[in-house]
């Protein structure tokens, strides 16, 4: 990943300069400059509109007690798109505008998700909870995902009995 970033920092400016030179020769310096400024203005307006839409969608997901994961991923793509659109250059504008297109963002998200799942650095749990260090007697792997969860509360009980072998803690079911 570090090599990819280093490669981008070296090749992207060189490529942008070459494209600027070609565009300047083709349409002139002032027209090239106007196109770059115009794309930044249009991109910023589109980014503002889509950003507000994502914010409303994230708020709706939170109101439904859901984690707004898709909205967060979309927000990250829009943040990168904004940075690319504000960076002068035709190539950065092209990638920035591509990130503003929803199907492209979904495709990119699918590729990133697949990459991390296939790399083996990601674990996915599809429900249930596992307590660290807990294993059931019939499951040698320690996965107690099918065990029932009992919701309860406890409070300390002070026994006046001098018997020190008795437990001083009691667990009471919260449903009582």
PDB file of C-alpha atoms in Angstrom:
ATOM      1  CA  UNK A   1       0.000   0.000   0.000  1.00  0.00           C
ATOM      2  CA  UNK A   2       2.852   2.380   0.814  1.00  0.00           C
ATOM      3  CA  UNK A   3       4.428   1.661  -2.571  1.00  0.00           C
ATOM      4  CA  UNK A   4       1.140   2.403  -4.317  1.00  0.00           C
ATOM      5  CA  UNK A   5       0.842   5.756  -2.552  1.00  0.00           C
ATOM      6  CA  UNK A   6       4.465   6.606  -3.384  1.00  0.00           C
ATOM      7  CA  UNK A   7       3.865   5.651  -7.008  1.00  0.00           C
ATOM      8  CA  UNK A   8       0.760   7.867  -7.120  1.00  0.00           C
ATOM      9  CA  UNK A   9       2.630  10.824  -5.617  1.00  0.00           C
ATOM     10  CA  UNK A  10       5.289  10.498  -8.315  1.00  0.00           C
ATOM     11  CA  UNK A  11       3.235   9.631 -11.395  1.00  0.00           C
ATOM     12  CA  UNK A  12       0.078  11.678 -10.790  1.00  0.00           C
ATOM     13  CA  UNK A  13       1.726  15.139 -10.908  1.00  0.00           C
ATOM     14  CA  UNK A  14       3.784  14.172 -13.955  1.00  0.00           C
ATOM     15  CA  UNK A  15       0.673  12.881 -15.732  1.00  0.00           C
ATOM     16  CA  UNK A  16      -1.347  15.982 -14.784  1.00  0.00           C
ATOM     17  CA  UNK A  17       1.408  18.289 -16.076  1.00  0.00           C
ATOM     18  CA  UNK A  18       1.554  16.375 -19.366  1.00  0.00           C
ATOM     19  CA  UNK A  19      -2.236  16.622 -19.737  1.00  0.00           C
ATOM     20  CA  UNK A  20      -2.128  20.361 -18.924  1.00  0.00           C
ATOM     21  CA  UNK A  21       0.507  20.903 -21.616  1.00  0.00           C
ATOM     22  CA  UNK A  22      -1.503  18.975 -24.211  1.00  0.00           C
ATOM     23  CA  UNK A  23      -4.762  20.733 -23.275  1.00  0.00           C
ATOM     24  CA  UNK A  24      -3.029  24.106 -23.328  1.00  0.00           C
ATOM     25  CA  UNK A  25      -1.708  23.462 -26.828  1.00  0.00           C
ATOM     26  CA  UNK A  26      -5.098  22.191 -27.985  1.00  0.00           C
ATOM     27  CA  UNK A  27      -7.505  24.782 -26.519  1.00  0.00           C
ATOM     28  CA  UNK A  28      -5.182  27.468 -25.145  1.00  0.00           C
ATOM     29  CA  UNK A  29      -3.935  28.416 -21.692  1.00  0.00           C
ATOM     30  CA  UNK A  30      -6.929  30.505 -20.552  1.00  0.00           C
ATOM     31  CA  UNK A  31      -9.491  27.968 -21.764  1.00  0.00           C
ATOM     32  CA  UNK A  32      -7.594  25.199 -19.950  1.00  0.00           C
ATOM     33  CA  UNK A  33      -7.539  27.253 -16.760  1.00  0.00           C
ATOM     34  CA  UNK A  34     -11.249  28.051 -17.131  1.00  0.00           C
ATOM     35  CA  UNK A  35     -12.128  24.357 -17.574  1.00  0.00           C
ATOM     36  CA  UNK A  36     -10.191  23.419 -14.422  1.00  0.00           C
ATOM     37  CA  UNK A  37     -11.885  26.149 -12.346  1.00  0.00           C
ATOM     38  CA  UNK A  38     -15.303  25.353 -13.835  1.00  0.00           C
ATOM     39  CA  UNK A  39     -15.023  21.633 -12.992  1.00  0.00           C
ATOM     40  CA  UNK A  40     -14.035  22.516  -9.422  1.00  0.00           C
ATOM     41  CA  UNK A  41     -17.114  24.752  -9.050  1.00  0.00           C
ATOM     42  CA  UNK A  42     -19.511  22.184 -10.544  1.00  0.00           C
ATOM     43  CA  UNK A  43     -17.943  19.386  -8.501  1.00  0.00           C
ATOM     44  CA  UNK A  44     -18.272  21.364  -5.278  1.00  0.00           C
ATOM     45  CA  UNK A  45     -21.968  22.036  -5.939  1.00  0.00           C
ATOM     46  CA  UNK A  46     -22.630  18.360  -6.703  1.00  0.00           C
ATOM     47  CA  UNK A  47     -20.645  17.329  -3.646  1.00  0.00           C
ATOM     48  CA  UNK A  48     -22.677  19.614  -1.385  1.00  0.00           C
ATOM     49  CA  UNK A  49     -25.970  18.226  -2.711  1.00  0.00           C
ATOM     50  CA  UNK A  50     -24.915  14.581  -2.374  1.00  0.00           C
ATOM     51  CA  UNK A  51     -23.295  15.179   1.007  1.00  0.00           C
ATOM     52  CA  UNK A  52     -26.544  16.546   2.435  1.00  0.00           C
ATOM     53  CA  UNK A  53     -28.412  13.562   0.999  1.00  0.00           C
ATOM     54  CA  UNK A  54     -25.982  11.140   2.669  1.00  0.00           C
ATOM     55  CA  UNK A  55     -26.281  13.025   5.953  1.00  0.00           C
ATOM     56  CA  UNK A  56     -30.095  12.737   5.873  1.00  0.00           C
ATOM     57  CA  UNK A  57     -29.824   9.047   5.021  1.00  0.00           C
ATOM     58  CA  UNK A  58     -27.399   8.452   7.915  1.00  0.00           C
ATOM     59  CA  UNK A  59     -29.727  10.245  10.330  1.00  0.00           C
ATOM     60  CA  UNK A  60     -32.632   8.077   9.145  1.00  0.00           C
ATOM     61  CA  UNK A  61     -30.564   4.912   9.684  1.00  0.00           C
ATOM     62  CA  UNK A  62     -29.672   6.041  13.200  1.00  0.00           C
ATOM     63  CA  UNK A  63     -33.348   6.745  13.923  1.00  0.00           C
ATOM     64  CA  UNK A  64     -34.073   3.119  12.940  1.00  0.00           C
ATOM     65  CA  UNK A  65     -31.309   2.015  15.377  1.00  0.00           C
ATOM     66  CA  UNK A  66     -29.148   0.802  12.496  1.00  0.00           C
ATOM     67  CA  UNK A  67     -25.478   1.459  11.945  1.00  0.00           C
ATOM     68  CA  UNK A  68     -25.139   3.717   8.876  1.00  0.00           C
ATOM     69  CA  UNK A  69     -22.259   1.718   7.362  1.00  0.00           C
ATOM     70  CA  UNK A  70     -23.205   2.339   3.730  1.00  0.00           C
ATOM     71  CA  UNK A  71     -23.611   6.030   4.452  1.00  0.00           C
ATOM     72  CA  UNK A  72     -20.182   6.163   6.112  1.00  0.00           C
ATOM     73  CA  UNK A  73     -18.587   4.485   3.080  1.00  0.00           C
ATOM     74  CA  UNK A  74     -20.419   6.893   0.775  1.00  0.00           C
ATOM     75  CA  UNK A  75     -19.264   9.801   2.919  1.00  0.00           C
ATOM     76  CA  UNK A  76     -15.643   8.664   2.643  1.00  0.00           C
ATOM     77  CA  UNK A  77     -15.975   8.418  -1.147  1.00  0.00           C
ATOM     78  CA  UNK A  78     -17.502  11.899  -1.266  1.00  0.00           C
ATOM     79  CA  UNK A  79     -14.691  13.271   0.901  1.00  0.00           C
ATOM     80  CA  UNK A  80     -12.100  11.825  -1.480  1.00  0.00           C
ATOM     81  CA  UNK A  81     -14.119  13.115  -4.448  1.00  0.00           C
ATOM     82  CA  UNK A  82     -14.138  16.600  -2.952  1.00  0.00           C
ATOM     83  CA  UNK A  83     -10.392  16.573  -2.412  1.00  0.00           C
ATOM     84  CA  UNK A  84      -9.805  15.353  -5.964  1.00  0.00           C
ATOM     85  CA  UNK A  85     -12.181  17.906  -7.493  1.00  0.00           C
ATOM     86  CA  UNK A  86     -10.480  20.758  -5.655  1.00  0.00           C
ATOM     87  CA  UNK A  87      -7.055  19.543  -6.794  1.00  0.00           C
ATOM     88  CA  UNK A  88      -6.304  21.182 -10.138  1.00  0.00           C
ATOM     89  CA  UNK A  89      -6.017  18.657 -12.931  1.00  0.00           C
ATOM     90  CA  UNK A  90      -8.020  16.777 -15.504  1.00  0.00           C
ATOM     91  CA  UNK A  91      -7.221  13.284 -14.244  1.00  0.00           C
ATOM     92  CA  UNK A  92      -8.088  14.131 -10.636  1.00  0.00           C
ATOM     93  CA  UNK A  93     -11.325  15.751 -11.836  1.00  0.00           C
ATOM     94  CA  UNK A  94     -12.199  12.618 -13.802  1.00  0.00           C
ATOM     95  CA  UNK A  95     -11.706  10.365 -10.760  1.00  0.00           C
ATOM     96  CA  UNK A  96     -13.497  12.883  -8.521  1.00  0.00           C
ATOM     97  CA  UNK A  97     -16.543  13.008 -10.801  1.00  0.00           C
ATOM     98  CA  UNK A  98     -16.516   9.197 -11.035  1.00  0.00           C
ATOM     99  CA  UNK A  99     -16.727   9.022  -7.223  1.00  0.00           C
ATOM    100  CA  UNK A 100     -19.827  11.229  -7.371  1.00  0.00           C
ATOM    101  CA  UNK A 101     -21.626   8.545  -9.415  1.00  0.00           C
ATOM    102  CA  UNK A 102     -23.455   6.164  -7.078  1.00  0.00           C
ATOM    103  CA  UNK A 103     -23.083   2.939  -9.152  1.00  0.00           C
ATOM    104  CA  UNK A 104     -19.326   3.551  -9.396  1.00  0.00           C
ATOM    105  CA  UNK A 105     -19.123   4.012  -5.605  1.00  0.00           C
ATOM    106  CA  UNK A 106     -21.019   0.731  -5.068  1.00  0.00           C
ATOM    107  CA  UNK A 107     -18.714  -1.076  -7.502  1.00  0.00           C
ATOM    108  CA  UNK A 108     -15.639   0.384  -5.796  1.00  0.00           C
ATOM    109  CA  UNK A 109     -17.013  -0.554  -2.373  1.00  0.00           C
ATOM    110  CA  UNK A 110     -17.592  -4.108  -3.559  1.00  0.00           C
ATOM    111  CA  UNK A 111     -13.998  -4.331  -4.809  1.00  0.00           C
ATOM    112  CA  UNK A 112     -12.575  -2.975  -1.547  1.00  0.00           C
ATOM    113  CA  UNK A 113     -14.772  -5.313   0.519  1.00  0.00           C
ATOM    114  CA  UNK A 114     -13.728  -8.317  -1.567  1.00  0.00           C
ATOM    115  CA  UNK A 115     -10.061  -7.348  -1.258  1.00  0.00           C
ATOM    116  CA  UNK A 116     -10.179  -7.177   2.535  1.00  0.00           C
ATOM    117  CA  UNK A 117     -12.175 -10.380   2.909  1.00  0.00           C
ATOM    118  CA  UNK A 118      -9.812 -12.274   0.583  1.00  0.00           C
ATOM    119  CA  UNK A 119      -6.722 -10.875   2.316  1.00  0.00           C
ATOM    120  CA  UNK A 120      -7.579 -12.769   5.488  1.00  0.00           C
ATOM    121  CA  UNK A 121      -7.186  -9.686   7.681  1.00  0.00           C
ATOM    122  CA  UNK A 122     -10.917  -9.338   8.211  1.00  0.00           C
ATOM    123  CA  UNK A 123     -13.358 -11.339  10.302  1.00  0.00           C
ATOM    124  CA  UNK A 124     -17.091 -11.193   9.807  1.00  0.00           C
ATOM    125  CA  UNK A 125     -19.603 -12.253  12.453  1.00  0.00           C
ATOM    126  CA  UNK A 126     -23.144 -12.732  11.265  1.00  0.00           C
ATOM    127  CA  UNK A 127     -24.825 -12.494  14.656  1.00  0.00           C
ATOM    128  CA  UNK A 128     -24.556 -13.733  18.169  1.00  0.00           C
ATOM    129  CA  UNK A 129     -21.908 -12.810  20.645  1.00  0.00           C
ATOM    130  CA  UNK A 130     -18.903 -14.673  21.890  1.00  0.00           C
ATOM    131  CA  UNK A 131     -17.399 -14.108  25.289  1.00  0.00           C
ATOM    132  CA  UNK A 132     -13.611 -14.099  25.373  1.00  0.00           C
ATOM    133  CA  UNK A 133     -12.167 -17.132  27.108  1.00  0.00           C
ATOM    134  CA  UNK A 134     -15.538 -18.918  27.306  1.00  0.00           C
ATOM    135  CA  UNK A 135     -16.120 -22.362  25.906  1.00  0.00           C
ATOM    136  CA  UNK A 136     -19.023 -24.674  26.417  1.00  0.00           C
ATOM    137  CA  UNK A 137     -18.527 -28.286  27.404  1.00  0.00           C
ATOM    138  CA  UNK A 138     -19.982 -29.611  24.156  1.00  0.00           C
ATOM    139  CA  UNK A 139     -18.087 -27.218  21.873  1.00  0.00           C
ATOM    140  CA  UNK A 140     -14.297 -27.653  21.957  1.00  0.00           C
ATOM    141  CA  UNK A 141     -13.723 -24.663  19.676  1.00  0.00           C
ATOM    142  CA  UNK A 142     -15.064 -22.254  22.268  1.00  0.00           C
ATOM    143  CA  UNK A 143     -17.861 -21.021  20.010  1.00  0.00           C
ATOM    144  CA  UNK A 144     -20.964 -20.703  22.111  1.00  0.00           C
ATOM    145  CA  UNK A 145     -22.885 -18.791  19.440  1.00  0.00           C
ATOM    146  CA  UNK A 146     -26.001 -20.960  19.771  1.00  0.00           C
ATOM    147  CA  UNK A 147     -26.202 -20.728  23.573  1.00  0.00           C
ATOM    148  CA  UNK A 148     -29.119 -18.709  24.944  1.00  0.00           C
ATOM    149  CA  UNK A 149     -28.427 -15.301  26.430  1.00  0.00           C
ATOM    150  CA  UNK A 150     -29.952 -14.684  29.837  1.00  0.00           C
ATOM    151  CA  UNK A 151     -30.468 -11.055  30.721  1.00  0.00           C
ATOM    152  CA  UNK A 152     -30.187 -10.385  34.420  1.00  0.00           C
ATOM    153  CA  UNK A 153     -28.967  -8.103  37.169  1.00  0.00           C
ATOM    154  CA  UNK A 154     -27.148  -8.762  40.392  1.00  0.00           C
ATOM    155  CA  UNK A 155     -26.685  -7.009  43.696  1.00  0.00           C
ATOM    156  CA  UNK A 156     -24.611  -7.705  46.768  1.00  0.00           C
ATOM    157  CA  UNK A 157     -26.313  -9.371  49.696  1.00  0.00           C
ATOM    158  CA  UNK A 158     -24.756  -8.846  53.109  1.00  0.00           C
ATOM    159  CA  UNK A 159     -25.200 -12.013  55.112  1.00  0.00           C
ATOM    160  CA  UNK A 160     -25.153 -11.635  58.854  1.00  0.00           C
ATOM    161  CA  UNK A 161     -24.149 -15.291  59.098  1.00  0.00           C
ATOM    162  CA  UNK A 162     -20.587 -15.847  60.265  1.00  0.00           C
ATOM    163  CA  UNK A 163     -20.215 -18.744  57.818  1.00  0.00           C
ATOM    164  CA  UNK A 164     -17.457 -17.584  55.449  1.00  0.00           C
ATOM    165  CA  UNK A 165     -17.966 -20.470  53.017  1.00  0.00           C
ATOM    166  CA  UNK A 166     -21.226 -18.977  51.748  1.00  0.00           C
ATOM    167  CA  UNK A 167     -21.163 -16.731  48.697  1.00  0.00           C
ATOM    168  CA  UNK A 168     -21.844 -13.056  49.298  1.00  0.00           C
ATOM    169  CA  UNK A 169     -23.129 -12.459  45.759  1.00  0.00           C
ATOM    170  CA  UNK A 170     -26.494 -13.366  44.339  1.00  0.00           C
ATOM    171  CA  UNK A 171     -27.745 -13.234  40.772  1.00  0.00           C
ATOM    172  CA  UNK A 172     -31.411 -12.485  40.295  1.00  0.00           C
ATOM    173  CA  UNK A 173     -33.255 -12.706  37.023  1.00  0.00           C
ATOM    174  CA  UNK A 174     -34.263  -9.253  35.726  1.00  0.00           C
ATOM    175  CA  UNK A 175     -37.636 -10.572  34.565  1.00  0.00           C
ATOM    176  CA  UNK A 176     -38.920 -10.997  38.158  1.00  0.00           C
TER     177      UNK A 176
END
